[in-house]
């Protein structure tokens, strides 16, 4: 009932910037925390950045000072601004949302964790 659609990935040179977007759609009551994760080849998936419904943020140490997470609650959208990109940032980036939504077109609410399909970010040296 809820879908997260990502956009903004691509190929960029080291030192460049990209902005990722993730828009949630469906019978959404509220979105609690949202976050961005990434997974590089041969590596474990890791949390990159997270933001609460109230706007509190936290970041992985590896991206602090370079990445900024933000959200537009009216649009059910979360963004990740990535600056000063490094080759080690190359990964598939996944959007995640802790979503409370209306089930079966009713007033019954459920809360589930949803993932986007992933978007490739490649940083060349």
PDB file of C-alpha atoms in Angstrom:
ATOM      1  CA  UNK A   1       0.000   0.000   0.000  1.00  0.00           C
ATOM      2  CA  UNK A   2       3.018   2.235   0.488  1.00  0.00           C
ATOM      3  CA  UNK A   3       5.728   2.764  -2.065  1.00  0.00           C
ATOM      4  CA  UNK A   4       9.003   4.637  -1.861  1.00  0.00           C
ATOM      5  CA  UNK A   5      10.403   5.870  -5.161  1.00  0.00           C
ATOM      6  CA  UNK A   6      13.972   7.097  -5.383  1.00  0.00           C
ATOM      7  CA  UNK A   7      15.654   9.299  -7.925  1.00  0.00           C
ATOM      8  CA  UNK A   8      18.827  11.285  -8.404  1.00  0.00           C
ATOM      9  CA  UNK A   9      21.519   8.653  -8.584  1.00  0.00           C
ATOM     10  CA  UNK A  10      24.136   8.672 -11.271  1.00  0.00           C
ATOM     11  CA  UNK A  11      27.778   8.962 -12.177  1.00  0.00           C
ATOM     12  CA  UNK A  12      29.849  11.830 -10.837  1.00  0.00           C
ATOM     13  CA  UNK A  13      33.513  12.661 -10.535  1.00  0.00           C
ATOM     14  CA  UNK A  14      35.238  12.797  -7.181  1.00  0.00           C
ATOM     15  CA  UNK A  15      34.541  16.099  -5.506  1.00  0.00           C
ATOM     16  CA  UNK A  16      31.205  16.468  -7.227  1.00  0.00           C
ATOM     17  CA  UNK A  17      27.698  16.514  -5.838  1.00  0.00           C
ATOM     18  CA  UNK A  18      24.448  14.636  -6.195  1.00  0.00           C
ATOM     19  CA  UNK A  19      21.040  15.047  -4.633  1.00  0.00           C
ATOM     20  CA  UNK A  20      18.945  11.974  -3.995  1.00  0.00           C
ATOM     21  CA  UNK A  21      15.201  12.133  -3.523  1.00  0.00           C
ATOM     22  CA  UNK A  22      12.776   9.590  -2.147  1.00  0.00           C
ATOM     23  CA  UNK A  23       9.041  10.165  -2.325  1.00  0.00           C
ATOM     24  CA  UNK A  24       6.589   8.010  -0.418  1.00  0.00           C
ATOM     25  CA  UNK A  25       3.086   7.455  -1.720  1.00  0.00           C
ATOM     26  CA  UNK A  26      -0.001   5.596  -0.577  1.00  0.00           C
ATOM     27  CA  UNK A  27      -2.530   5.865   2.221  1.00  0.00           C
ATOM     28  CA  UNK A  28      -0.035   7.388   4.587  1.00  0.00           C
ATOM     29  CA  UNK A  29      -0.978   8.572   8.030  1.00  0.00           C
ATOM     30  CA  UNK A  30       2.490   9.594   9.056  1.00  0.00           C
ATOM     31  CA  UNK A  31       6.113   8.843   8.386  1.00  0.00           C
ATOM     32  CA  UNK A  32       8.251   8.587  11.439  1.00  0.00           C
ATOM     33  CA  UNK A  33      11.983   8.220  10.934  1.00  0.00           C
ATOM     34  CA  UNK A  34      13.346   8.143   7.400  1.00  0.00           C
ATOM     35  CA  UNK A  35      16.834   7.257   6.381  1.00  0.00           C
ATOM     36  CA  UNK A  36      19.314   6.538   3.667  1.00  0.00           C
ATOM     37  CA  UNK A  37      21.371   3.370   3.604  1.00  0.00           C
ATOM     38  CA  UNK A  38      24.004   2.258   1.164  1.00  0.00           C
ATOM     39  CA  UNK A  39      25.624  -0.977   0.163  1.00  0.00           C
ATOM     40  CA  UNK A  40      28.838  -1.222  -1.794  1.00  0.00           C
ATOM     41  CA  UNK A  41      29.985  -4.406  -3.537  1.00  0.00           C
ATOM     42  CA  UNK A  42      31.360  -6.836  -0.997  1.00  0.00           C
ATOM     43  CA  UNK A  43      30.329  -4.612   1.896  1.00  0.00           C
ATOM     44  CA  UNK A  44      27.551  -4.683   4.447  1.00  0.00           C
ATOM     45  CA  UNK A  45      24.650  -2.315   4.149  1.00  0.00           C
ATOM     46  CA  UNK A  46      25.199   0.683   6.375  1.00  0.00           C
ATOM     47  CA  UNK A  47      23.185   3.606   7.610  1.00  0.00           C
ATOM     48  CA  UNK A  48      24.251   6.824   5.937  1.00  0.00           C
ATOM     49  CA  UNK A  49      21.855   9.322   7.466  1.00  0.00           C
ATOM     50  CA  UNK A  50      18.537   9.398   9.266  1.00  0.00           C
ATOM     51  CA  UNK A  51      15.978  12.027  10.115  1.00  0.00           C
ATOM     52  CA  UNK A  52      13.014  11.943  12.464  1.00  0.00           C
ATOM     53  CA  UNK A  53       9.595  13.393  11.811  1.00  0.00           C
ATOM     54  CA  UNK A  54      10.627  16.369  13.911  1.00  0.00           C
ATOM     55  CA  UNK A  55      13.762  16.991  11.898  1.00  0.00           C
ATOM     56  CA  UNK A  56      16.440  15.565  14.174  1.00  0.00           C
ATOM     57  CA  UNK A  57      19.287  14.061  12.175  1.00  0.00           C
ATOM     58  CA  UNK A  58      22.214  11.753  12.579  1.00  0.00           C
ATOM     59  CA  UNK A  59      24.954  10.697  10.191  1.00  0.00           C
ATOM     60  CA  UNK A  60      27.533   8.043   9.724  1.00  0.00           C
ATOM     61  CA  UNK A  61      30.957   9.326  10.683  1.00  0.00           C
ATOM     62  CA  UNK A  62      32.177   8.742   7.146  1.00  0.00           C
ATOM     63  CA  UNK A  63      29.763  11.298   5.678  1.00  0.00           C
ATOM     64  CA  UNK A  64      29.572  13.942   8.380  1.00  0.00           C
ATOM     65  CA  UNK A  65      30.269  17.359   6.983  1.00  0.00           C
ATOM     66  CA  UNK A  66      29.657  16.214   3.415  1.00  0.00           C
ATOM     67  CA  UNK A  67      26.093  14.868   3.313  1.00  0.00           C
ATOM     68  CA  UNK A  68      22.887  16.520   4.457  1.00  0.00           C
ATOM     69  CA  UNK A  69      19.580  14.771   4.970  1.00  0.00           C
ATOM     70  CA  UNK A  70      16.327  16.703   4.904  1.00  0.00           C
ATOM     71  CA  UNK A  71      12.638  16.056   4.484  1.00  0.00           C
ATOM     72  CA  UNK A  72       9.491  17.716   3.294  1.00  0.00           C
ATOM     73  CA  UNK A  73       6.667  16.281   5.352  1.00  0.00           C
ATOM     74  CA  UNK A  74       3.995  17.836   3.153  1.00  0.00           C
ATOM     75  CA  UNK A  75       5.417  15.933   0.189  1.00  0.00           C
ATOM     76  CA  UNK A  76       6.337  12.778   2.118  1.00  0.00           C
ATOM     77  CA  UNK A  77       9.774  13.141   0.640  1.00  0.00           C
ATOM     78  CA  UNK A  78      13.268  12.773   2.023  1.00  0.00           C
ATOM     79  CA  UNK A  79      16.413  14.100   0.378  1.00  0.00           C
ATOM     80  CA  UNK A  80      20.093  13.409   0.629  1.00  0.00           C
ATOM     81  CA  UNK A  81      22.409  16.140  -0.561  1.00  0.00           C
ATOM     82  CA  UNK A  82      25.824  14.635  -1.175  1.00  0.00           C
ATOM     83  CA  UNK A  83      28.779  16.963  -1.588  1.00  0.00           C
ATOM     84  CA  UNK A  84      32.507  16.364  -1.895  1.00  0.00           C
ATOM     85  CA  UNK A  85      31.851  12.861  -3.107  1.00  0.00           C
ATOM     86  CA  UNK A  86      34.599  10.285  -2.857  1.00  0.00           C
ATOM     87  CA  UNK A  87      35.106   7.020  -4.732  1.00  0.00           C
ATOM     88  CA  UNK A  88      34.368   5.146  -1.515  1.00  0.00           C
ATOM     89  CA  UNK A  89      30.861   6.629  -1.604  1.00  0.00           C
ATOM     90  CA  UNK A  90      30.133   4.424  -4.601  1.00  0.00           C
ATOM     91  CA  UNK A  91      27.230   2.170  -3.660  1.00  0.00           C
ATOM     92  CA  UNK A  92      23.584   1.442  -4.151  1.00  0.00           C
ATOM     93  CA  UNK A  93      21.673   3.874  -1.979  1.00  0.00           C
ATOM     94  CA  UNK A  94      18.388   2.811  -0.428  1.00  0.00           C
ATOM     95  CA  UNK A  95      15.674   4.945   1.078  1.00  0.00           C
ATOM     96  CA  UNK A  96      13.951   3.656   4.189  1.00  0.00           C
ATOM     97  CA  UNK A  97      10.833   4.859   5.932  1.00  0.00           C
ATOM     98  CA  UNK A  98       9.049   3.918   9.141  1.00  0.00           C
ATOM     99  CA  UNK A  99       5.510   4.452   7.880  1.00  0.00           C
ATOM    100  CA  UNK A 100       2.145   4.421   9.601  1.00  0.00           C
ATOM    101  CA  UNK A 101      -0.554   3.951   7.001  1.00  0.00           C
ATOM    102  CA  UNK A 102      -4.225   3.140   6.538  1.00  0.00           C
ATOM    103  CA  UNK A 103      -4.765  -0.517   5.812  1.00  0.00           C
ATOM    104  CA  UNK A 104      -7.198  -1.807   3.187  1.00  0.00           C
ATOM    105  CA  UNK A 105      -8.688   1.588   2.469  1.00  0.00           C
ATOM    106  CA  UNK A 106     -10.024   1.754   6.020  1.00  0.00           C
ATOM    107  CA  UNK A 107      -9.308   3.668   9.181  1.00  0.00           C
ATOM    108  CA  UNK A 108      -7.247   0.796  10.546  1.00  0.00           C
ATOM    109  CA  UNK A 109      -3.641   1.818  10.804  1.00  0.00           C
ATOM    110  CA  UNK A 110      -0.541  -0.255  10.485  1.00  0.00           C
ATOM    111  CA  UNK A 111       3.091   0.586  10.958  1.00  0.00           C
ATOM    112  CA  UNK A 112       5.740  -0.995   8.792  1.00  0.00           C
ATOM    113  CA  UNK A 113       9.244  -0.445   7.550  1.00  0.00           C
ATOM    114  CA  UNK A 114       9.466   0.245   3.808  1.00  0.00           C
ATOM    115  CA  UNK A 115      12.391   0.340   1.430  1.00  0.00           C
ATOM    116  CA  UNK A 116      12.926   1.981  -1.893  1.00  0.00           C
ATOM    117  CA  UNK A 117      14.243   0.071  -4.861  1.00  0.00           C
ATOM    118  CA  UNK A 118      17.731   1.509  -4.581  1.00  0.00           C
ATOM    119  CA  UNK A 119      19.595   3.918  -6.807  1.00  0.00           C
ATOM    120  CA  UNK A 120      23.165   3.563  -8.003  1.00  0.00           C
ATOM    121  CA  UNK A 121      25.701   6.217  -7.118  1.00  0.00           C
ATOM    122  CA  UNK A 122      29.075   5.888  -8.795  1.00  0.00           C
ATOM    123  CA  UNK A 123      31.943   8.235  -8.002  1.00  0.00           C
ATOM    124  CA  UNK A 124      34.921   8.096 -10.320  1.00  0.00           C
ATOM    125  CA  UNK A 125      38.430   8.969  -9.196  1.00  0.00           C
TER     126      UNK A 125
END
